[in-house]
Short mmCIF file of C-alpha atoms and ligand atoms in Angstrom, two decimals:
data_model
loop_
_atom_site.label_atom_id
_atom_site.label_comp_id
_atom_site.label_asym_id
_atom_site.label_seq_id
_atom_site.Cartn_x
_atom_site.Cartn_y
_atom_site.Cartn_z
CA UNK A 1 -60.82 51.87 -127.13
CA UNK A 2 -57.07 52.16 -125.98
CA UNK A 3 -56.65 53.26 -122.01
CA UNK A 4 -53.98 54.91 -121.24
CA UNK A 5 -52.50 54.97 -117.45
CA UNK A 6 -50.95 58.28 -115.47
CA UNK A 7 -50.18 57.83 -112.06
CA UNK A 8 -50.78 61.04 -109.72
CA UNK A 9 -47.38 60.90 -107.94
CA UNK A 10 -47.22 62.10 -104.23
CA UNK A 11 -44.84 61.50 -101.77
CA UNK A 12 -43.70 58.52 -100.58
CA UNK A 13 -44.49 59.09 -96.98
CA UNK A 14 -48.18 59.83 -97.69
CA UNK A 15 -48.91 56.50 -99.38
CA UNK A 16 -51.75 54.36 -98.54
CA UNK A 17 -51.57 50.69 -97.67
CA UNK A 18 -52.23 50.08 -101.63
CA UNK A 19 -49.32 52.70 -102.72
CA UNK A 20 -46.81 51.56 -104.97
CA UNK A 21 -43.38 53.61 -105.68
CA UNK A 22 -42.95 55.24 -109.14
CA UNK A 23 -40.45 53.37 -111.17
CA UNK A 24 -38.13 52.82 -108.50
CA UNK A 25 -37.77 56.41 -107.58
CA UNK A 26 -38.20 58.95 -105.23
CA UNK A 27 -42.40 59.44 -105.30
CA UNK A 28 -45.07 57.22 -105.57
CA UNK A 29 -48.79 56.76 -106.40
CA UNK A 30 -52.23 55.09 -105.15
CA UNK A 31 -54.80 56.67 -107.70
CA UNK A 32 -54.34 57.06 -112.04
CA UNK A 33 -56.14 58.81 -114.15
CA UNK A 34 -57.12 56.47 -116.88
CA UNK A 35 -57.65 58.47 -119.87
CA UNK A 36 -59.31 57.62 -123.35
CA UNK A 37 -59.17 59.70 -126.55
CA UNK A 38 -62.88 60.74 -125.08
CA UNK A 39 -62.85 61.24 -121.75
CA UNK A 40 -60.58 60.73 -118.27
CA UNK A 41 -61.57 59.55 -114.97
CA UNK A 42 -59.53 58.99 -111.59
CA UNK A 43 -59.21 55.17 -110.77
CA UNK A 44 -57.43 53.52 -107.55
CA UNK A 45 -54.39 51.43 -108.37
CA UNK A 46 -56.03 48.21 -107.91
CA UNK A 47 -57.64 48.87 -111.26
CA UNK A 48 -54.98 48.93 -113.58
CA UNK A 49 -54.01 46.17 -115.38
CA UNK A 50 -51.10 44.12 -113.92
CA UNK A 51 -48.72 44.91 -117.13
CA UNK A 52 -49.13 48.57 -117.07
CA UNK A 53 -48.46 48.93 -113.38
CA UNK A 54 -45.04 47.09 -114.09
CA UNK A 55 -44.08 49.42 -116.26
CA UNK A 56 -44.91 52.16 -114.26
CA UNK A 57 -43.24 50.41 -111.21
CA UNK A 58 -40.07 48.46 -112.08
CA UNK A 59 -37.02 50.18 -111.47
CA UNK A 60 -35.05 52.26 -114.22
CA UNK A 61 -31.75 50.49 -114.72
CA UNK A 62 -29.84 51.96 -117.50
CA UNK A 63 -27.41 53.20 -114.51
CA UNK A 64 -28.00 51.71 -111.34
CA UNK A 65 -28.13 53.99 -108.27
CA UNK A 66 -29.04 57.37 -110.49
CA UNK A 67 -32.82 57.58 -110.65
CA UNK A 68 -33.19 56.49 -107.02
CA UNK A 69 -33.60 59.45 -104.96
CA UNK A 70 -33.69 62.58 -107.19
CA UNK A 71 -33.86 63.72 -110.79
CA UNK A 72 -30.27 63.63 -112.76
CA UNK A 73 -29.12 67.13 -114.28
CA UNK A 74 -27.91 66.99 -117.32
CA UNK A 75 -25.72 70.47 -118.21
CA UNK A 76 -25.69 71.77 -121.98
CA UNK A 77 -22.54 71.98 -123.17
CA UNK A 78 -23.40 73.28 -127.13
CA UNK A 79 -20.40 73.81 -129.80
CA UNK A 80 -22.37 75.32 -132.64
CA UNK A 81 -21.69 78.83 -133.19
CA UNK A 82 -25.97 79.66 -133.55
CA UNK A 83 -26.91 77.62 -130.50
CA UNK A 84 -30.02 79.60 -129.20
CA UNK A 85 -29.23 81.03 -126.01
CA UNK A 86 -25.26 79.72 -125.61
CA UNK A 87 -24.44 79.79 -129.22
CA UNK A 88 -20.94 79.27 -129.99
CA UNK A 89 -19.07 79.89 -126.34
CA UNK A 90 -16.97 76.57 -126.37
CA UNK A 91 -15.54 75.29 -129.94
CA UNK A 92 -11.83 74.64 -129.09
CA UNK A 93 -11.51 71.76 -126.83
CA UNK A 94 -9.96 73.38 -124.31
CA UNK A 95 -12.64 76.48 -123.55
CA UNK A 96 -14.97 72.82 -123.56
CA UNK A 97 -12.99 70.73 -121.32
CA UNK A 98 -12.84 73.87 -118.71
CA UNK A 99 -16.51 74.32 -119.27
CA UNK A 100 -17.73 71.22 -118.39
CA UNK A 101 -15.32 70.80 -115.59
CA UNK A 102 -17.53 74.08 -114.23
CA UNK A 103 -20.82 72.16 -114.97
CA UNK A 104 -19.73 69.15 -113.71
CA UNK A 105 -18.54 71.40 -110.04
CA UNK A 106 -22.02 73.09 -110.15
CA UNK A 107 -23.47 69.64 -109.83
CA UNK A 108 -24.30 68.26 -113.41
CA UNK A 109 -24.83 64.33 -113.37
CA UNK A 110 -24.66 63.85 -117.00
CA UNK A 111 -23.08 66.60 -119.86
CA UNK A 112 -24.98 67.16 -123.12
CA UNK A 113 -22.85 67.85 -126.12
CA UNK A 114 -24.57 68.39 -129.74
CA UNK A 115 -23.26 70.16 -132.71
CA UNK A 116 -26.20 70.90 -134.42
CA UNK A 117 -28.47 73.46 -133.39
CA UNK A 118 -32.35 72.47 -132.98
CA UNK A 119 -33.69 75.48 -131.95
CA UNK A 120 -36.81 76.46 -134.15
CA UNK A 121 -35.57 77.82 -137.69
CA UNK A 122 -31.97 76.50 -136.97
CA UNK A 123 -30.41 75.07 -140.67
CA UNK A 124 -29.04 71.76 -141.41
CA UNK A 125 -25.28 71.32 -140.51
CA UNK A 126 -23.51 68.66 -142.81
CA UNK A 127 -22.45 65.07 -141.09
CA UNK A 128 -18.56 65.97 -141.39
CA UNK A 129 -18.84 69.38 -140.43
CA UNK A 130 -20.66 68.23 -137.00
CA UNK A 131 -18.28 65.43 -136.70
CA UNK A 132 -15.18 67.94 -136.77
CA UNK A 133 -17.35 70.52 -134.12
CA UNK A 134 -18.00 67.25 -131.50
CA UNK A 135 -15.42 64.51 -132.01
CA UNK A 136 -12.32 67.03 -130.10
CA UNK A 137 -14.29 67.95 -127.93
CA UNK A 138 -15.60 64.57 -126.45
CA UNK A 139 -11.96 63.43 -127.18
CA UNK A 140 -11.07 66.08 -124.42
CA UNK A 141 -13.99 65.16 -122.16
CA UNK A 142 -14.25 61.60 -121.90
CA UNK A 143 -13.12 59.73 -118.96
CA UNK A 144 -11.72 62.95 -117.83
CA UNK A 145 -14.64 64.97 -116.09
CA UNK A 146 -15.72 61.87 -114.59
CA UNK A 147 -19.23 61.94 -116.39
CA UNK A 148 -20.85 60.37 -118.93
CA UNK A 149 -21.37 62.50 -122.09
CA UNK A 150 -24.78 62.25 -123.87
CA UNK A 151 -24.10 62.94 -127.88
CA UNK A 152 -27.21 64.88 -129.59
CA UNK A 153 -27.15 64.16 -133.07
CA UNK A 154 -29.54 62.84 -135.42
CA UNK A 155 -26.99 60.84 -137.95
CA UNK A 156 -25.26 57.40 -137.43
CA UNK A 157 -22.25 58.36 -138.80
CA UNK A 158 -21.96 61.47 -136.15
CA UNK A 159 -22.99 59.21 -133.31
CA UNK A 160 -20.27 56.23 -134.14
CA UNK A 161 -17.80 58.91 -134.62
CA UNK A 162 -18.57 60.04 -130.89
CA UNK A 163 -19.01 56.85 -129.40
CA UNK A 164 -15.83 55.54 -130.85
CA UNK A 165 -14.06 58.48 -128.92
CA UNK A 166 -16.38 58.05 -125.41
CA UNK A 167 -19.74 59.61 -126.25
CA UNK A 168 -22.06 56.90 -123.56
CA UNK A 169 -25.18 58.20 -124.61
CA UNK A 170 -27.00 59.02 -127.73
CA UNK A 171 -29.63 62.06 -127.86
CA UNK A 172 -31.56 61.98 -131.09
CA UNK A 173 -34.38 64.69 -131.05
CA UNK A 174 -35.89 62.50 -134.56
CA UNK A 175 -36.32 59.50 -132.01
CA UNK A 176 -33.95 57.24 -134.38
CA UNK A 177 -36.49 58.25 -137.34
CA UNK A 178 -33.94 60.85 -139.39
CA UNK A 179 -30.92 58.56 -140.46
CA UNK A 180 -32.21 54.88 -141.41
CA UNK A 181 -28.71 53.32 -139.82
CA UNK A 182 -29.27 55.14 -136.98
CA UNK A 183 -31.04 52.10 -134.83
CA UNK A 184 -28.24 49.98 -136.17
CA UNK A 185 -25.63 52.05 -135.16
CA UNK A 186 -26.92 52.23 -131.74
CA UNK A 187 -27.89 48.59 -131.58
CA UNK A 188 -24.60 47.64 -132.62
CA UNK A 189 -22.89 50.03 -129.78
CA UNK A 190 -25.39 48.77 -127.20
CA UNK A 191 -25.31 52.26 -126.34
CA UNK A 192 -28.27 54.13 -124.37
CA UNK A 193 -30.31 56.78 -126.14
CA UNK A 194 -32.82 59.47 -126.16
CA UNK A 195 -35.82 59.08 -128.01
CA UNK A 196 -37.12 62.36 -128.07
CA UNK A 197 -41.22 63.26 -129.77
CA UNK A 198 -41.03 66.10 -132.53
CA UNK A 199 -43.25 67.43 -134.58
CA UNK A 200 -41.75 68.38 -138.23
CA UNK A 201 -37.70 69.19 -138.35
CA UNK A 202 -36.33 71.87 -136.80
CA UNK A 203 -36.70 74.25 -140.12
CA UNK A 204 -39.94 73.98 -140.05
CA UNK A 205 -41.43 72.63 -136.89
CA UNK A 206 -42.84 75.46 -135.35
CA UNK A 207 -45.20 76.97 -138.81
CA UNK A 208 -48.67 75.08 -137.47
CA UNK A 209 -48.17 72.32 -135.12
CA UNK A 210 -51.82 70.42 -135.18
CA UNK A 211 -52.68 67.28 -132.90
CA UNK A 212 -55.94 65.44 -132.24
CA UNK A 213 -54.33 64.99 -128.15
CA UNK A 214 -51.30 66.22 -127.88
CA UNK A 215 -50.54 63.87 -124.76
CA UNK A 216 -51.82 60.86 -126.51
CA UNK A 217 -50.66 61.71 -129.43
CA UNK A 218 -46.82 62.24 -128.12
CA UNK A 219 -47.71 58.87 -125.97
CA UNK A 220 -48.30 56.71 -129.03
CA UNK A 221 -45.69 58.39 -130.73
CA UNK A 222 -42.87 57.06 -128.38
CA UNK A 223 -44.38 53.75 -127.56
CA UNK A 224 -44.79 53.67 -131.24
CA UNK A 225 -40.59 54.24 -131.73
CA UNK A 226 -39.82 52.35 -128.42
CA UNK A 227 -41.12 48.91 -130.29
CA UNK A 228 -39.63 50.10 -133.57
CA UNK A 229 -35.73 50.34 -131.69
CA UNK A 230 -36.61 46.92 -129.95
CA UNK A 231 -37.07 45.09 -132.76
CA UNK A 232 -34.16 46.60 -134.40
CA UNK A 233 -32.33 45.02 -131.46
CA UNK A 234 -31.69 47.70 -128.81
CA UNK A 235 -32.20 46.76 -125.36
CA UNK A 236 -35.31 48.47 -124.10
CA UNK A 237 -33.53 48.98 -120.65
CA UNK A 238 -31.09 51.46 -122.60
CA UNK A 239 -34.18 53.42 -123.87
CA UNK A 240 -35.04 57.25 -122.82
CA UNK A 241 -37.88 58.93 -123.29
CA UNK A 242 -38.26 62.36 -124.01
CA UNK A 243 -41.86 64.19 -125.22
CA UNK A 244 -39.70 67.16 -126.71
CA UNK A 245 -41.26 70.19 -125.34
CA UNK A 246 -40.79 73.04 -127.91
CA UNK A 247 -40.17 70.74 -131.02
CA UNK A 248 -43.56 71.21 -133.20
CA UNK A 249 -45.93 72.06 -130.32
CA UNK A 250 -48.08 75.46 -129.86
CA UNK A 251 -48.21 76.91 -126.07
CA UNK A 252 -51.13 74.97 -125.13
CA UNK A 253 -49.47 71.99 -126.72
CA UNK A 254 -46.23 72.19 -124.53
CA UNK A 255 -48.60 72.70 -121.22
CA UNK A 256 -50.68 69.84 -121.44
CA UNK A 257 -47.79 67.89 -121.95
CA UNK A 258 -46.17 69.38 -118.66
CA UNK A 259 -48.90 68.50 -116.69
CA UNK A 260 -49.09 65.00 -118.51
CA UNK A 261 -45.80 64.51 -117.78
CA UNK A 262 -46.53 61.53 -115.25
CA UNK A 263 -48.62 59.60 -117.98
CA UNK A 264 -44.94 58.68 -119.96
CA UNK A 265 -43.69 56.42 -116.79
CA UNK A 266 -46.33 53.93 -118.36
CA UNK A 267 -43.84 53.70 -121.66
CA UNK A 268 -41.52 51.69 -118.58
CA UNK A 269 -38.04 54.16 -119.41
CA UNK A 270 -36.65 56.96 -117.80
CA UNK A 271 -38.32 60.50 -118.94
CA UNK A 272 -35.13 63.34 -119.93
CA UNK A 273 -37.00 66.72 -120.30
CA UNK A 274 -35.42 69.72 -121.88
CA UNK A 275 -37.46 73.16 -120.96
CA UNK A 276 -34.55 75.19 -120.75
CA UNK A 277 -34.75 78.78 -121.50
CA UNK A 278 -37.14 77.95 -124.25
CA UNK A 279 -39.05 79.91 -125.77
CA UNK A 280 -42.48 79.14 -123.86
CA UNK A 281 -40.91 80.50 -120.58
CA UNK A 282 -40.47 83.66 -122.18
CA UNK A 283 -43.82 83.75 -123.67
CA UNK A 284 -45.51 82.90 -120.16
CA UNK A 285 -43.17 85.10 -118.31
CA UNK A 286 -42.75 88.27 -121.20
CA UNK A 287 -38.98 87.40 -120.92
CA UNK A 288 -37.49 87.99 -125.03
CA UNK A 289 -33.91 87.11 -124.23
CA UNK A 290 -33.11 83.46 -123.75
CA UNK A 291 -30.19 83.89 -121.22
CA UNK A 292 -32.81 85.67 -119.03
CA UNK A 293 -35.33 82.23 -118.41
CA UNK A 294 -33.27 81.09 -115.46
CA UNK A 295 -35.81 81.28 -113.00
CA UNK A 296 -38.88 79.85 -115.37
CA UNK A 297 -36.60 77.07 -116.22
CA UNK A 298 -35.85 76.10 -112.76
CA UNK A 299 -39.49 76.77 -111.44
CA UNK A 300 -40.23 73.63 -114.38
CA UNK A 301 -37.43 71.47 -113.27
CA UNK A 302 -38.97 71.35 -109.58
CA UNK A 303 -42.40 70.63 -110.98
CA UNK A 304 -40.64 67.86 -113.14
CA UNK A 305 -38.88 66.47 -110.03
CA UNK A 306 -42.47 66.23 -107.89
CA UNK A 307 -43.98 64.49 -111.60
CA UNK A 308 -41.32 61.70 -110.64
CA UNK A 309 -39.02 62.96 -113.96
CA UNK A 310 -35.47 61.24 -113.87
CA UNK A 311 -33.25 63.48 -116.45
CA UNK A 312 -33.67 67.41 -116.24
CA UNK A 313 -31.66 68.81 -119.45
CA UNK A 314 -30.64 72.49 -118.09
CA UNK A 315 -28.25 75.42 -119.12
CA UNK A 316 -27.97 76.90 -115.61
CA UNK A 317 -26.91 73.47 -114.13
CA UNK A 318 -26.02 75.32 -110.32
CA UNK A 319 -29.53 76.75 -109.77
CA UNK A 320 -31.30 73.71 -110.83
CA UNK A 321 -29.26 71.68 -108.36
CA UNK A 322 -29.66 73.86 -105.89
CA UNK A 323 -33.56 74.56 -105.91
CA UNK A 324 -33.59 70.32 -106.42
CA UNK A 325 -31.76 70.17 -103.06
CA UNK A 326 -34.28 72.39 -101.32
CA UNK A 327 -37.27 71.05 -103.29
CA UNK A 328 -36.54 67.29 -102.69
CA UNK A 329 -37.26 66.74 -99.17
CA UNK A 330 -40.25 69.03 -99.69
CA UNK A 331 -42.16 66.97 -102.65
CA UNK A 332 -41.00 63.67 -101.79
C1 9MG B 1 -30.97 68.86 -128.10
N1 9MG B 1 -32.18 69.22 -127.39
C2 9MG B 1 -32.74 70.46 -127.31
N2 9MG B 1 -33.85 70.41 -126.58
C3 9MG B 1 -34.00 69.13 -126.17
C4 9MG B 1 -34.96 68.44 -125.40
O1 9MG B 1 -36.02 69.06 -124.92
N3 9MG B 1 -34.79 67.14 -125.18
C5 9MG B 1 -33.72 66.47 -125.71
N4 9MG B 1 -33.61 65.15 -125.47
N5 9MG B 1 -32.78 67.07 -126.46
C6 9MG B 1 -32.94 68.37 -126.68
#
């Protein structure tokens, strides 16, 4: 029966003599718990196999010098006018370019641009029509807000449209498994990219979510689509991983995968997670309007941080940087 490996991160400084640091970063770990689809039990790290601790270990390298000491924030920047809780705010390249100069002031590491809305119910937007909604505005952002700009999309043609005009990332919430071309596209780029878990498409995803365990499940998923983009010849250092809280997954669902959330440094990539103002904030915190989940989004992004998380996708980019800047010195 397949083992699976989570570390329990703590801090650095607490370590014992057999501690080893969490994929390079800012926490570290002496004890897993080794779970099977039947039970779990808490193991010292001399008991994992050599393989699995060097994927939980070995340093994230897609861009040296960002995972190092603290989670990157990457800012939302949406252009579609039915985005769920920004909807429509920055179309004309301009209004964008001014935007993400703002996000990129507040603190943002990285800027998120998609023209497609995935929120739950959202309807399909045609590949030219998303191509004419992103292509001016990365034109207008790249190499010119001195960040690089992550492209969500779904479809190859989309994503070599953006990368041709400066798009350094790819963000596909299907994990590559929507557009057939899409692994060739961004083999052939060498670009980075996002492989994010959902359940269903975004039509349709949230009717009846159903897993046997949804942290093993999500697990096996991405491992799963990690060897599937490797053998279609992207580098596995250029790989993301991203469990894809909210897409096909209940309440409970989205909570065991939060406190799971360690177990994914065993798939040996960086983890990007995008809580956001989503819906399960409100529903925990009886919030109804989106633009009001500041606070649950940030309290997330500092439990991410202390679960050793390197990419934090936010809307309110200056709060999360600033409770990171407090929180830091206090989990690590
Ligand atoms: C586009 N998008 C919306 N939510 C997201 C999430 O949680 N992760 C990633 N990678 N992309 C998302």
């Amino acid at each position: 029966m397949k083992t699976y490996y989570q570390p329990i991160p703590v801090p650095r400084a607490n370590l014992s003599s057999q501690g080893m640091v969490l994929a390079g970063g800012w926490m570290g770990f002496d004890q897993v718990i080794a779970h099977t689809r039947k039970d779990s039990c808490v193991l010292p790290v001399q008991e994992v196999p050599k393989d699995v601790l060097h994927q939980i270990t070995q340093n994230r390298s897609i861009f040296p010098g960002l995972f190092d000491n603290r989670p990157s924030v990457m800012g939302i920047l949406n252009v579609t006018p039915d985005s769920f809780s920004d909807g429509g705010l920055f179309h004309n390249p301009d209004d964008a370019l001014s935007h993400a100069n703002h996000l990129v002031d507040q603190g943002a590491d990285v800027l998120d641009i998609g023209g497609e809305s995935t929120r739950p119910g959202a309807d399909f937007v045609p590949a030219d029509q998303e191509i004419s909604r992103v292509v001016p505005v990365i034109e207008a952002l790249a190499g010119k807000v001195g960040r690089p700009i992550s492209l969500d999309t779904r479809k190859s043609i989309v994503a070599a449209a953006g990368i041709k005009v400066g798009a350094a990332w790819i963000n596909d919430v299907s994990a590559l498994s929507y557009d057939r071309d899409m692994a060739k596209t961004v083999a052939d780029e060498d670009s980075p990219v996002c492989l994010m878990h959902a359940q269903g498409d975004p039509k349709t995803m949230q009717a009846a979510p159903q897993y046997d365990n949804v942290l093993l499940d999500v697990y096996d998923y991405l491992e799963a689509r990690i060897d599937f983009c490797v053998k279609a010849g992207i580098n596995r250092e250029k790989i993301i991983v991203d469990p894809g809280i909210g897409f096909g997954k209940s309440l409970d669902h989205n909570l065991a995968l939060l406190k799971g959330l360690p177990l994914f440094h065993a798939l040996g990539c960086p983890i990007l997670l995008g809580v956001s103002r989503k819906r399960f904030i409100g529903t925990l915190a009886g919030v109804d309007d989106a633009k009001d989940r500041m606070p649950g989004s940030v309290s997330v992004a500092v439990l991410a941080a202390a679960a050793g998380v390197q990419i934090i996708r936010v809307h309110d980019v200056a709060e999360t940087v600033q409770a990171l800047k407090v929180a830091m010195p206090l989990i690590a």
